[in-house]
XYZ file of C-alpha atoms in Angstrom:
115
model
C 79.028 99.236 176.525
C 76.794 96.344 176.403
C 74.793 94.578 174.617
C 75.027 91.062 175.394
C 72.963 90.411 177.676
C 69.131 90.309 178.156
C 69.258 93.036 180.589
C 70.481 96.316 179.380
C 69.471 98.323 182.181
C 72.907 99.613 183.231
C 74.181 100.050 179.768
C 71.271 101.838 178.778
C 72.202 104.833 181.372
C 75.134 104.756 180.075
C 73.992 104.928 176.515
C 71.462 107.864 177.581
C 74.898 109.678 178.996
C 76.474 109.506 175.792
C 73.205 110.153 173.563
C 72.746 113.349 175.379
C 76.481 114.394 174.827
C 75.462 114.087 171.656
C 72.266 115.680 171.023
C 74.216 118.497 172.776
C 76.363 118.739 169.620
C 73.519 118.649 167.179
C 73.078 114.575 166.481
C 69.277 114.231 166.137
C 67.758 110.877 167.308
C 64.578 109.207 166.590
C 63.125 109.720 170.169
C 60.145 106.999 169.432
C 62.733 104.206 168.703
C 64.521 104.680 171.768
C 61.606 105.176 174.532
C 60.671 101.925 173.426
C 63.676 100.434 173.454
C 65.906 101.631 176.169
C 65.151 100.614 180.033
C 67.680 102.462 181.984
C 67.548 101.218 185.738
C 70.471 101.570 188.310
C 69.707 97.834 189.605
C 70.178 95.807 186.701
C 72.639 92.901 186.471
C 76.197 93.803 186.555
C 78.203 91.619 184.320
C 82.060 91.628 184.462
C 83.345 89.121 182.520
C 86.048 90.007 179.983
C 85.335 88.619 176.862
C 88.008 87.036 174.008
C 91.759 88.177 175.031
C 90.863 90.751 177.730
C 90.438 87.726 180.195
C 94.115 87.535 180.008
C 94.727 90.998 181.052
C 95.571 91.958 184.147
C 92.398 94.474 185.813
C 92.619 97.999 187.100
C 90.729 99.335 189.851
C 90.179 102.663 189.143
C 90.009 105.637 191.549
C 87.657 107.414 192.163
C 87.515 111.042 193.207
C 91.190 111.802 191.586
C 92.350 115.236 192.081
C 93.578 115.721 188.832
C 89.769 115.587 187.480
C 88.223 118.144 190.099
C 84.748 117.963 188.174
C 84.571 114.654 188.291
C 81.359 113.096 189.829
C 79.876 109.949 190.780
C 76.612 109.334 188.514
C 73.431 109.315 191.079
C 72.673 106.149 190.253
C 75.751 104.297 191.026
C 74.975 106.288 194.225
C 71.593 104.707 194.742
C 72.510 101.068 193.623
C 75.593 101.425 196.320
C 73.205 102.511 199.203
C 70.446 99.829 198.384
C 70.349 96.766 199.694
C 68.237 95.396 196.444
C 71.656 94.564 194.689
C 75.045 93.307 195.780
C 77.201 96.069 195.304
C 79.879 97.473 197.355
C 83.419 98.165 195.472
C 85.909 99.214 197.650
C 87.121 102.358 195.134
C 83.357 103.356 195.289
C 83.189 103.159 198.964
C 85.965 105.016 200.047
C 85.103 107.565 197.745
C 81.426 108.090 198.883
C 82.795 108.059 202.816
C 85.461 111.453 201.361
C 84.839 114.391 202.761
C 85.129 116.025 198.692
C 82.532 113.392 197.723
C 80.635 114.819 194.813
C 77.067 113.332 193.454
C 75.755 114.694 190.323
C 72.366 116.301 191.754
C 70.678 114.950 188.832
C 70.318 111.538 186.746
C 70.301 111.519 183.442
C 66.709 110.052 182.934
C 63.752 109.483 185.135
C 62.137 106.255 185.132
C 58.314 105.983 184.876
C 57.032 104.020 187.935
């Protein structure tokens, strides 16, 4: 989930995801700790390099939209780093997914950035 890099902006929403799974179960967090240390922003740098023996795997494109997950959603932020022209992004899986008829954005993010 990240980590290695200097920007953690996409990790971070995904970290957010999971930390709010979690509070929903009862896990407490120190809330201080992580407003000052988690950035989430749907533009940061997208890193896809496989590290140790993964690079010799083979990679799967997954698919998006697959009926046999009918609540599954695409996160609004993948939606808005898709549709801007700030970052080079366009995978095909995403695209054909978002051009469905049974396309299906979360209506909400999981944070809101301060501006």
């Amino acid at each position: 989930m990240g980590g290695g890099s200097s920007d953690s902006g996409l990790p971070d929403i995904a970290f957010m995801w999971m930390m709010y799974k979690a509070q929903a179960c009862g896990l407490e967090f120190d809330q201080q700790a992580i407003s000052g240390s988690i950035h989430p922003s749907w533009s940061g740098d997208l890193h896809g390099e496989r590290p140790g023996f993964y690079k010799y795997l083979s990679s799967h494109t997954r698919r998006v939209g697959d009926p046999r997950f009918a609540s599954q959603a695409v996160h609004p932020e993948t939606a808005t780093r898709f549709e801007s022209d700030a970052v080079d992004y366009s995978p095909t899986n995403l695209a054909n997914y978002l051009a469905s008829s049974g396309r299906q954005v979360a209506e909400t993010g999981l944070f809101h950035p301060v501006d």
